[in-house]
Coordinates of C-alpha atoms in Angstrom, one line a residue:
M28 CA -20.7 -80.8 42.4
V29 CA -19.1 -77.6 41.0
Q30 CA -20.5 -76.9 37.5
L31 CA -17.8 -75.9 35.1
F32 CA -19.4 -74.1 32.2
S33 CA -18.4 -70.5 32.5
A34 CA -16.3 -68.9 29.8
F35 CA -13.7 -68.3 32.5
D36 CA -13.5 -72.0 33.4
R37 CA -11.6 -73.0 30.3
E38 CA -8.2 -73.5 31.9
T39 CA -9.7 -75.5 34.8
I40 CA -11.6 -77.7 32.4
E41 CA -8.5 -78.3 30.3
R42 CA -6.5 -79.3 33.4
K43 CA -9.2 -81.7 34.5
A44 CA -9.5 -83.1 31.0
Q45 CA -5.8 -84.1 31.2
D46 CA -5.9 -85.5 34.7
E47 CA -7.9 -88.6 34.2
T48 CA -8.8 -91.4 31.7
F49 CA -12.5 -91.0 30.9
D50 CA -15.0 -93.7 30.1
L51 CA -16.0 -91.7 27.0
V52 CA -14.4 -88.9 25.0
I53 CA -16.9 -87.3 22.7
V54 CA -16.0 -85.3 19.6
G55 CA -18.8 -83.0 18.6
G56 CA -20.9 -80.5 20.6
G57 CA -24.2 -80.5 18.6
I58 CA -27.4 -82.1 19.8
T59 CA -26.0 -85.6 19.1
G60 CA -22.9 -85.2 21.2
A61 CA -24.8 -83.4 23.9
G62 CA -27.4 -86.2 24.0
I63 CA -24.7 -88.8 24.3
A64 CA -22.9 -86.9 27.0
L65 CA -26.1 -86.5 29.1
D66 CA -27.1 -90.2 28.7
A67 CA -23.6 -91.4 29.6
V68 CA -23.1 -89.2 32.6
S69 CA -26.5 -90.0 34.0
R70 CA -25.6 -93.8 33.8
G71 CA -22.5 -93.1 35.9
M72 CA -19.9 -92.8 33.1
S73 CA -17.1 -90.2 33.2
V74 CA -17.3 -88.0 30.1
A75 CA -15.3 -85.4 28.3
L76 CA -16.6 -83.6 25.2
V77 CA -14.9 -81.3 22.8
E78 CA -16.5 -79.1 20.1
M79 CA -14.3 -77.3 17.5
G80 CA -16.6 -74.3 17.2
D81 CA -19.3 -73.1 19.6
F82 CA -21.8 -75.6 20.9
A83 CA -24.6 -76.1 18.4
S84 CA -22.8 -74.0 15.8
G85 CA -23.3 -76.5 13.0
T86 CA -26.5 -78.3 12.0
S87 CA -27.9 -78.0 15.6
S88 CA -28.6 -74.3 15.2
R89 CA -29.5 -74.3 11.5
S90 CA -32.5 -76.7 11.3
T91 CA -36.2 -76.0 10.7
K92 CA -36.4 -75.7 14.5
L93 CA -39.0 -78.4 14.8
V94 CA -39.1 -81.4 17.1
H95 CA -41.5 -83.2 14.8
G96 CA -42.8 -86.7 14.4
G97 CA -41.7 -87.2 10.8
L98 CA -45.1 -87.2 8.9
R99 CA -43.2 -86.9 5.6
Y100 CA -41.4 -90.2 6.2
L101 CA -44.7 -92.1 5.8
Q102 CA -44.4 -91.2 2.1
Q103 CA -41.1 -93.1 2.2
F104 CA -42.8 -96.0 4.1
E105 CA -40.4 -95.5 7.1
V106 CA -43.1 -96.7 9.5
K107 CA -40.7 -97.6 12.3
E108 CA -39.0 -94.2 12.1
V109 CA -42.3 -92.4 12.4
A110 CA -43.4 -94.4 15.4
E111 CA -40.2 -93.8 17.2
L112 CA -39.9 -90.1 16.4
G113 CA -43.5 -89.5 17.4
K114 CA -43.0 -91.0 20.8
E115 CA -39.7 -89.2 21.3
R116 CA -41.3 -85.9 20.5
A117 CA -43.5 -86.1 23.6
I118 CA -40.5 -87.1 25.8
V119 CA -38.4 -84.2 24.5
Y120 CA -41.3 -81.8 25.2
E121 CA -41.9 -83.0 28.8
N122 CA -38.2 -82.9 29.6
G123 CA -37.8 -79.3 28.4
P124 CA -41.1 -77.6 27.9
H125 CA -39.5 -74.2 28.1
V126 CA -37.7 -74.8 24.8
T127 CA -40.4 -76.7 22.9
T128 CA -43.9 -75.6 22.0
P129 CA -46.8 -77.5 20.5
E130 CA -47.7 -75.9 17.2
W131 CA -50.8 -76.8 15.2
M132 CA -49.7 -77.4 11.6
M133 CA -51.9 -77.0 8.5
L134 CA -51.4 -79.2 5.5
P135 CA -53.4 -77.7 2.6
F136 CA -54.9 -80.0 -0.1
H137 CA -55.0 -78.6 -3.6
K138 CA -56.2 -80.0 -6.9
G139 CA -53.2 -81.7 -8.5
G140 CA -51.1 -81.5 -5.4
N141 CA -48.7 -84.1 -4.1
M142 CA -51.2 -85.4 -1.5
G143 CA -54.9 -85.7 -2.0
K144 CA -57.5 -85.2 0.8
T145 CA -58.2 -88.9 1.2
T146 CA -54.6 -90.0 1.1
A147 CA -53.6 -87.3 3.5
S148 CA -56.4 -88.1 5.9
M149 CA -55.4 -91.7 6.0
G150 CA -51.7 -90.8 6.3
I151 CA -52.3 -88.4 9.2
R152 CA -54.6 -90.9 11.0
L153 CA -51.8 -93.6 10.7
Y154 CA -49.3 -91.0 11.9
D155 CA -51.5 -90.3 15.0
Y156 CA -51.6 -94.1 15.7
L157 CA -47.9 -94.8 15.1
A158 CA -46.7 -91.7 17.0
G159 CA -49.0 -92.3 20.0
V160 CA -50.4 -88.7 19.6
K161 CA -52.4 -87.5 22.6
K162 CA -56.2 -87.4 22.1
D163 CA -56.4 -83.6 22.2
E164 CA -53.7 -83.3 19.6
R165 CA -55.0 -85.8 17.0
R166 CA -55.6 -84.8 13.5
Q167 CA -58.6 -83.0 12.1
I168 CA -59.6 -82.6 8.5
L169 CA -60.8 -79.1 7.7
S170 CA -63.1 -77.9 5.0
V171 CA -62.2 -75.1 2.6
K172 CA -64.1 -72.6 4.7
E173 CA -62.4 -73.8 8.0
T174 CA -59.0 -73.8 6.3
L175 CA -59.4 -70.2 5.2
A176 CA -60.8 -69.1 8.6
K177 CA -57.5 -70.3 10.2
N178 CA -55.3 -69.0 7.4
P179 CA -56.8 -66.6 4.9
F180 CA -53.5 -66.3 3.0
V181 CA -53.5 -69.9 1.7
K182 CA -53.9 -70.2 -2.1
K183 CA -57.6 -70.4 -2.8
E184 CA -57.4 -71.7 -6.3
G185 CA -58.0 -75.5 -6.3
L186 CA -58.2 -75.6 -2.5
K187 CA -60.0 -78.7 -1.3
G188 CA -59.4 -78.4 2.5
S189 CA -56.5 -79.2 4.8
G190 CA -55.2 -81.6 7.3
Y191 CA -54.7 -80.1 10.8
Y192 CA -52.2 -81.8 13.2
V193 CA -49.7 -80.9 15.9
E194 CA -46.0 -80.5 15.5
Y195 CA -43.6 -79.1 18.1
R196 CA -41.6 -75.9 17.5
T197 CA -38.3 -75.6 19.3
D198 CA -35.2 -73.4 19.5
D199 CA -32.7 -75.9 18.3
A200 CA -29.6 -74.1 19.6
R201 CA -31.1 -73.6 23.1
L202 CA -32.3 -77.2 23.2
T203 CA -28.7 -78.3 22.6
I204 CA -27.2 -75.9 25.2
E205 CA -29.8 -77.0 27.8
V206 CA -29.0 -80.7 27.2
M207 CA -25.3 -79.9 27.4
K208 CA -25.7 -77.9 30.6
K209 CA -27.6 -80.8 32.2
A210 CA -24.7 -83.1 31.3
V211 CA -22.2 -80.7 32.8
E212 CA -24.4 -80.3 35.9
L213 CA -24.2 -84.1 36.4
G214 CA -20.4 -84.2 36.0
A215 CA -19.5 -84.1 32.3
L216 CA -16.6 -81.9 31.1
A217 CA -17.5 -80.0 27.9
I218 CA -15.5 -77.3 26.2
N219 CA -16.1 -75.4 23.0
Y220 CA -13.6 -74.0 20.4
T221 CA -11.5 -77.1 20.9
R222 CA -10.6 -79.1 17.8
A223 CA -9.7 -82.8 17.6
E224 CA -6.5 -83.0 15.7
E225 CA -5.4 -86.7 16.1
L226 CA -6.6 -89.9 17.5
I227 CA -4.5 -91.5 20.2
Y228 CA -3.9 -95.3 20.0
D229 CA -2.6 -97.9 22.5
D230 CA -0.1 -100.7 21.5
K231 CA -3.0 -102.8 20.1
K232 CA -3.9 -100.0 17.7
Q233 CA -7.1 -99.3 19.6
V234 CA -8.3 -95.7 19.9
R235 CA -7.7 -94.4 23.5
G236 CA -8.2 -90.7 23.2
V237 CA -7.7 -87.5 21.1
T238 CA -5.1 -84.8 20.8
V239 CA -6.9 -81.4 20.7
T240 CA -6.1 -77.8 20.2
D241 CA -7.7 -74.9 22.1
R242 CA -8.5 -72.6 19.2
L243 CA -8.6 -69.6 21.4
S244 CA -5.3 -70.0 23.2
G245 CA -3.4 -72.4 20.9
R246 CA -2.8 -74.9 23.7
V247 CA -2.4 -78.5 22.5
Y248 CA -3.2 -81.3 24.9
D249 CA -4.3 -84.9 25.1
I250 CA -7.6 -86.3 26.4
R251 CA -7.6 -90.0 27.1
G252 CA -10.5 -92.4 27.3
Y253 CA -11.6 -96.0 27.0
R254 CA -13.9 -95.1 24.1
V255 CA -13.9 -92.3 21.6
I256 CA -17.3 -91.3 20.1
N257 CA -17.4 -89.4 16.8
A258 CA -20.6 -87.3 17.0
A259 CA -19.3 -84.5 14.7
G260 CA -22.4 -84.2 12.5
P261 CA -21.4 -82.9 9.0
W262 CA -17.7 -83.4 10.0
V263 CA -18.2 -87.1 10.9
D264 CA -16.3 -88.3 7.8
R265 CA -13.5 -85.8 8.4
V266 CA -13.0 -87.2 11.9
R267 CA -13.1 -90.8 10.6
K268 CA -10.3 -89.9 8.2
L269 CA -8.1 -89.4 11.2
D270 CA -8.5 -93.1 11.9
Y271 CA -6.5 -95.8 10.1
S272 CA -9.6 -97.9 9.6
H273 CA -13.0 -97.0 8.4
N274 CA -15.8 -98.7 6.5
N275 CA -17.1 -97.7 3.1
K276 CA -20.2 -96.0 4.4
H277 CA -20.2 -92.2 4.3
L278 CA -22.4 -89.1 4.5
R279 CA -24.2 -87.1 1.9
L280 CA -24.6 -83.5 2.9
T281 CA -27.7 -81.5 1.9
K282 CA -28.3 -77.8 2.4
G283 CA -31.4 -76.2 3.6
V284 CA -32.3 -72.5 3.7
H285 CA -34.8 -70.5 5.7
L286 CA -36.0 -66.9 5.2
V287 CA -37.4 -64.7 8.0
I288 CA -40.1 -62.1 7.3
D289 CA -41.7 -59.6 9.6
K290 CA -45.4 -60.1 10.4
S291 CA -46.1 -56.6 9.3
K292 CA -45.5 -57.9 5.7
F293 CA -46.7 -61.5 6.3
P294 CA -49.2 -61.4 9.2
M295 CA -49.7 -65.1 9.4
E296 CA -50.5 -66.8 12.7
Q297 CA -51.1 -70.3 11.5
A298 CA -48.2 -72.6 10.6
V299 CA -48.4 -74.3 7.2
Y300 CA -46.6 -77.3 5.7
F301 CA -47.1 -77.2 1.9
D302 CA -45.9 -78.8 -1.3
T303 CA -44.3 -76.8 -4.1
P304 CA -44.8 -77.4 -7.9
D305 CA -41.6 -79.4 -8.1
G306 CA -42.7 -81.7 -5.3
R307 CA -40.6 -80.4 -2.4
M308 CA -42.2 -79.7 1.0
V309 CA -41.8 -76.4 2.7
F310 CA -42.7 -75.1 6.2
A311 CA -44.0 -71.6 7.0
I312 CA -43.9 -71.1 10.7
P313 CA -44.9 -68.1 12.8
R314 CA -42.5 -67.2 15.7
D315 CA -43.3 -64.2 17.8
K316 CA -43.2 -61.2 15.5
K317 CA -41.8 -63.1 12.5
V318 CA -42.6 -65.8 10.1
Y319 CA -39.9 -68.1 8.8
V320 CA -40.1 -70.2 5.7
G321 CA -38.0 -73.1 4.4
T322 CA -36.5 -75.3 3.5
T323 CA -34.8 -76.2 0.2
D324 CA -33.1 -79.5 -0.1
T325 CA -30.1 -79.5 -2.4
F326 CA -26.9 -81.6 -2.4
Y327 CA -24.0 -79.7 -0.8
D328 CA -20.4 -80.6 -1.7
E329 CA -18.5 -77.6 -0.2
F330 CA -16.8 -77.3 3.1
P331 CA -19.6 -77.5 5.7
I332 CA -18.2 -75.1 8.3
H333 CA -20.3 -72.1 7.3
P334 CA -22.9 -72.9 4.6
K335 CA -24.4 -69.8 3.1
A336 CA -27.7 -68.9 1.5
L337 CA -27.3 -68.0 -2.2
E338 CA -29.5 -65.8 -4.4
S339 CA -30.9 -69.0 -6.0
D340 CA -31.9 -70.3 -2.6
H341 CA -33.7 -67.0 -1.7
T342 CA -35.4 -67.0 -5.1
Y343 CA -36.7 -70.6 -4.7
V344 CA -38.1 -69.9 -1.2
I345 CA -39.7 -66.6 -2.2
K346 CA -41.3 -68.3 -5.2
A347 CA -42.6 -71.0 -2.9
I348 CA -44.1 -68.4 -0.6
N349 CA -45.8 -66.5 -3.4
Y350 CA -47.1 -69.8 -4.9
M351 CA -48.8 -70.9 -1.7
F352 CA -49.6 -67.4 -0.3
P353 CA -50.3 -65.3 -3.5
D354 CA -51.8 -62.4 -1.7
V355 CA -48.7 -61.7 0.3
Q356 CA -46.3 -61.1 -2.6
V357 CA -43.0 -61.3 -0.8
T358 CA -39.9 -59.8 -2.5
E359 CA -36.2 -59.9 -1.6
K360 CA -36.4 -56.6 0.2
D361 CA -38.9 -58.1 2.7
I362 CA -36.3 -60.7 3.9
E363 CA -35.2 -59.5 7.3
S364 CA -32.8 -62.4 7.9
S365 CA -32.0 -65.9 6.8
W366 CA -29.9 -69.0 7.7
A367 CA -28.5 -71.9 5.8
G368 CA -27.7 -75.3 7.4
V369 CA -26.2 -78.6 6.3
R370 CA -27.8 -81.9 7.1
P371 CA -25.6 -85.0 7.4
L372 CA -27.5 -87.8 5.8
I373 CA -26.3 -91.3 5.2
Y374 CA -25.5 -91.8 1.5
E375 CA -28.0 -93.8 -0.5
E376 CA -27.2 -94.5 -4.2
G377 CA -29.6 -92.8 -6.7
K378 CA -31.8 -90.9 -4.3
D379 CA -32.4 -87.1 -4.5
P380 CA -32.0 -85.0 -1.4
S381 CA -35.6 -85.0 -0.2
E382 CA -35.8 -88.8 -0.6
I383 CA -32.7 -89.7 1.5
S384 CA -33.6 -91.2 4.9
R385 CA -33.0 -89.2 8.0
K386 CA -32.3 -92.4 9.9
D387 CA -29.3 -92.8 12.2
E388 CA -26.7 -95.5 12.3
V389 CA -23.8 -96.4 14.7
W390 CA -20.6 -97.4 13.0
F391 CA -17.9 -99.4 14.8
S392 CA -14.5 -99.2 13.3
E393 CA -11.7 -101.9 13.6
S394 CA -9.8 -99.4 15.8
G395 CA -12.6 -99.1 18.3
L396 CA -13.7 -95.6 17.1
I397 CA -17.5 -95.3 17.4
T398 CA -19.3 -93.0 15.0
M399 CA -22.9 -91.8 15.4
A400 CA -24.1 -90.9 11.8
G401 CA -27.2 -89.3 10.5
G402 CA -30.3 -88.8 12.6
K403 CA -32.6 -86.0 13.5
L404 CA -33.0 -83.3 16.2
T405 CA -36.1 -85.1 17.5
G406 CA -34.4 -88.4 18.0
Y407 CA -31.3 -87.2 19.8
R408 CA -32.2 -88.9 23.2
K409 CA -33.1 -92.2 21.6
M410 CA -30.0 -92.2 19.4
A411 CA -27.9 -91.8 22.5
E412 CA -29.7 -94.6 24.3
K413 CA -29.3 -97.0 21.5
L414 CA -25.6 -96.3 21.1
L415 CA -24.8 -96.5 24.8
D416 CA -26.8 -99.7 25.2
E417 CA -24.3 -101.3 22.8
V418 CA -21.3 -99.8 24.6
V419 CA -22.3 -100.4 28.3
K420 CA -21.4 -104.1 28.6
P421 CA -18.0 -104.2 26.9
L422 CA -17.0 -100.9 28.6
S423 CA -18.1 -102.2 32.0
S424 CA -15.9 -105.3 31.6
E425 CA -13.0 -103.1 30.6
T426 CA -13.3 -100.5 33.4
G427 CA -14.6 -102.7 36.1
K428 CA -17.4 -100.2 36.8
N429 CA -21.2 -100.9 37.0
Y430 CA -23.3 -98.5 34.9
S431 CA -27.0 -98.1 35.2
S432 CA -29.5 -98.5 32.4
V433 CA -30.8 -95.4 30.5
Q434 CA -32.0 -92.6 32.8
T435 CA -33.0 -89.8 30.4
K436 CA -36.6 -90.7 29.6
H437 CA -37.9 -88.7 32.5
L438 CA -34.8 -86.5 33.2
P439 CA -35.5 -82.8 32.8
I440 CA -32.9 -80.9 31.0
S441 CA -31.4 -77.6 32.4
G442 CA -34.2 -75.1 32.9
G443 CA -36.9 -77.7 32.4
D444 CA -37.5 -78.8 36.0
I445 CA -40.9 -77.2 36.4
G446 CA -42.9 -80.4 36.9
G447 CA -43.8 -81.0 33.2
S448 CA -45.6 -79.0 30.5
K449 CA -48.8 -78.7 32.5
N450 CA -47.1 -76.2 34.8
L451 CA -45.4 -74.1 32.1
D452 CA -47.9 -71.3 31.6
T453 CA -48.3 -70.7 35.4
F454 CA -44.5 -70.7 35.8
I455 CA -44.0 -68.2 32.9
D456 CA -46.7 -65.9 34.2
K457 CA -45.3 -65.9 37.7
K458 CA -41.7 -65.2 36.6
A459 CA -42.8 -62.6 34.1
R460 CA -44.6 -60.7 36.8
E461 CA -41.5 -60.9 39.0
G462 CA -39.3 -59.6 36.2
N463 CA -41.8 -56.8 35.6
N464 CA -42.2 -55.8 39.2
R465 CA -38.5 -56.1 40.3
F466 CA -36.7 -54.7 37.2
G467 CA -39.3 -53.0 35.1
W468 CA -39.1 -55.5 32.2
S469 CA -42.0 -55.3 29.9
L470 CA -44.3 -58.3 30.3
P471 CA -43.6 -59.5 26.7
V472 CA -39.9 -59.4 27.3
A473 CA -40.2 -61.0 30.8
K474 CA -42.3 -63.8 29.3
E475 CA -39.9 -64.4 26.5
L476 CA -37.0 -64.7 28.9
A477 CA -38.8 -66.9 31.3
K478 CA -39.7 -69.2 28.4
R479 CA -36.1 -69.1 27.0
F480 CA -34.3 -69.8 30.2
G481 CA -36.9 -71.8 32.2
T482 CA -36.0 -72.3 35.8
N483 CA -32.6 -70.7 35.2
I484 CA -34.5 -67.3 35.1
D485 CA -33.7 -66.9 38.8
K486 CA -30.0 -66.7 37.9
L487 CA -30.8 -64.0 35.4
F488 CA -32.6 -62.1 38.1
T489 CA -29.3 -62.1 40.1
Y490 CA -27.5 -60.3 37.3
A491 CA -30.5 -58.0 36.7
Q492 CA -30.3 -57.0 40.4
A493 CA -26.5 -56.3 39.9
H494 CA -27.3 -54.2 36.9
K495 CA -30.0 -52.2 38.8
E496 CA -27.3 -51.2 41.3
K497 CA -24.8 -50.0 38.6
E498 CA -24.3 -46.3 37.8
N499 CA -24.8 -45.3 34.1
P500 CA -25.4 -48.8 32.7
T501 CA -24.9 -49.0 28.9
L502 CA -27.2 -52.0 28.3
P503 CA -30.9 -52.5 29.0
N504 CA -31.4 -54.4 32.3
S505 CA -32.8 -57.6 30.6
L506 CA -30.1 -57.7 27.9
Y507 CA -27.3 -57.2 30.5
A508 CA -28.8 -60.2 32.5
E509 CA -29.0 -62.4 29.5
L510 CA -25.4 -61.6 28.4
H511 CA -23.8 -62.1 31.9
Y512 CA -25.8 -65.3 32.4
S513 CA -24.7 -66.6 29.0
V514 CA -21.0 -65.8 29.7
Y515 CA -20.9 -67.2 33.2
H516 CA -23.2 -70.2 32.8
E517 CA -23.3 -71.1 29.0
S518 CA -19.6 -70.8 27.8
V519 CA -20.2 -67.7 25.6
V520 CA -16.8 -66.4 24.5
H521 CA -17.7 -64.6 21.2
P522 CA -20.5 -62.0 20.5
V523 CA -21.9 -64.3 17.8
D524 CA -22.3 -67.1 20.4
F525 CA -24.6 -64.8 22.4
L526 CA -26.4 -62.9 19.7
L527 CA -27.0 -65.9 17.3
R528 CA -27.1 -69.2 19.3
R529 CA -28.0 -68.3 22.9
T530 CA -30.7 -65.6 22.0
S531 CA -31.4 -65.9 18.3
Y532 CA -31.6 -62.1 18.0
L533 CA -29.6 -62.2 14.8
L534 CA -32.3 -64.4 13.2
F535 CA -35.6 -63.2 14.8
D536 CA -35.0 -59.6 16.0
M537 CA -32.6 -58.0 13.7
P538 CA -33.7 -54.4 14.6
Y539 CA -33.0 -55.1 18.3
L540 CA -29.6 -56.6 17.5
L541 CA -28.6 -53.7 15.3
E542 CA -29.5 -51.3 18.0
W543 CA -27.5 -53.0 20.8
K544 CA -24.7 -55.0 19.1
D545 CA -22.0 -52.3 19.7
A546 CA -23.0 -52.0 23.4
V547 CA -22.8 -55.8 23.7
L548 CA -19.3 -55.7 22.2
D549 CA -18.3 -53.0 24.6
E550 CA -19.6 -55.0 27.6
M551 CA -17.9 -58.2 26.5
Q552 CA -14.6 -56.3 25.9
N553 CA -14.8 -55.2 29.6
L554 CA -15.6 -58.7 30.7
F555 CA -12.8 -60.4 28.8
S556 CA -10.3 -57.6 28.7
W557 CA -9.9 -57.7 24.9
D558 CA -7.4 -55.5 23.3
E559 CA -8.6 -53.4 20.4
A560 CA -7.3 -55.8 17.8
T561 CA -9.3 -58.7 19.3
K562 CA -12.4 -56.6 19.6
A563 CA -12.1 -55.5 15.9
K564 CA -11.7 -59.2 14.8
L565 CA -14.7 -60.3 16.8
K566 CA -16.7 -57.3 15.6
K567 CA -15.9 -58.3 12.0
E568 CA -17.0 -61.9 12.7
L569 CA -20.3 -60.5 13.9
E570 CA -20.7 -58.1 11.0
D571 CA -20.1 -61.0 8.6
E572 CA -22.8 -63.1 10.2
I573 CA -25.2 -60.2 10.0
R574 CA -24.4 -59.6 6.3
D575 CA -24.8 -63.4 5.6
A576 CA -28.2 -63.3 7.3
R577 CA -29.4 -60.1 5.5
E578 CA -28.5 -60.9 1.9
P579 CA -27.5 -63.8 -0.3
A580 CA -23.8 -64.7 -0.1
D581 CA -23.2 -64.2 -3.8
W582 CA -24.3 -60.6 -3.5
H583 CA -21.4 -59.7 -1.3
D584 CA -18.9 -59.0 -4.0
R585 CA -21.3 -56.9 -6.2

């Protein structure tokens, strides 16, 4: 089967999208939409998916970047949610070990804190049981001495010890793109920068497709399907407003902000989950040469397309860092980059942002429009399974097709087919040596790319070889390979797609990005034949993203 996921496949995808009636048309290209597409196509359904921005450009690239079991939800007595998320976490890890990493997390206990030593110990023990945590990853309770040995930066005043348990760190945008690529590999059509404008109805006023606009070319066309699924994340309610019928349920958006600090200023190697004086919980997580810290939880009532971190958000997180790690003394000038994200939570009367459940729900409208609302990164696969289990029978009777039961529990995502997590280290070492020997990549760079792209690294080697044979190349060999792979295999059409969502350089290696961003723009101009006006527009888009990452948005007009 020909895989259509190159930036240069857009017109072919659009023609195919208009040529048939699909079993499912999905609106939304974040992790929820990608998960539904993969589950559906692996059951034998025909699928078309549209995303109004880039894939994962909303919530699915702006989270805390954890596939975690939901320990915090025990405080809200959401026992079923914890049990399900904990088990899903292990499945997500095994299906894509290259984009998910076990991370031991420390939960410090302080005198007067939200969670006492006894309560936390019981809570983590219950969490281990509910989540089915593997024996070698079950919780430990550390003494004060053991706590400080693992993280000497933790506040010593009032320290009573810590809980020690495993979470899973991920690259949320890459997890999304790898799930989407697998769906496309199995036959789904997926296209970014394509906005759903109107719903199409049959003579019984049932939804039978969407009218969409290609935001790059301006082309307008129809995609028809037996079922339309609204998986638009923060834009779920806006899609529902296109429908003549919708229930009274709606979303409540909250904003979270994360700050990135270089380890030269904050040389912490141990992840910490800690409470602040006002009762909120914050993560501080090492990632390569950086540490990122967040999140704040505040209600957000503005347009969700590009949430921004404000000075008040920075101030809150910096105060939280200096409260829990008083010897570090972070200031605004130490912030290398940041990101803000909006979470779509199901509205619950009278609850503050940190108390609202992260549960998911499926809403069926009178018109037949299906909406997947709420949910978490960790639960994306299970959410899709539950939704499609409800859809299979009526859809089958309507289409006359037989669909299989869920297939995704043991289905590796793109790049993840290495025989499970037990083989990951061997795989990375082997491919890193190959990148080093063949192309002169440094071992740290080669390991990072083998981890980022998994088994797709061999395709990067093809581009690296082509670069090696070029005269006077303008990009480093590894960056050239990443860029060309992302354009030809991951639908990258804008510099921000590549530098933010496919590689995360904009968040976690700002110096590298600043050094090479102009050369990346030049290379993409050559690939796409942009005129100077188009290049200038896309350069400004990138510069705006860099500015938003480097300073609070309300500083811009000073």
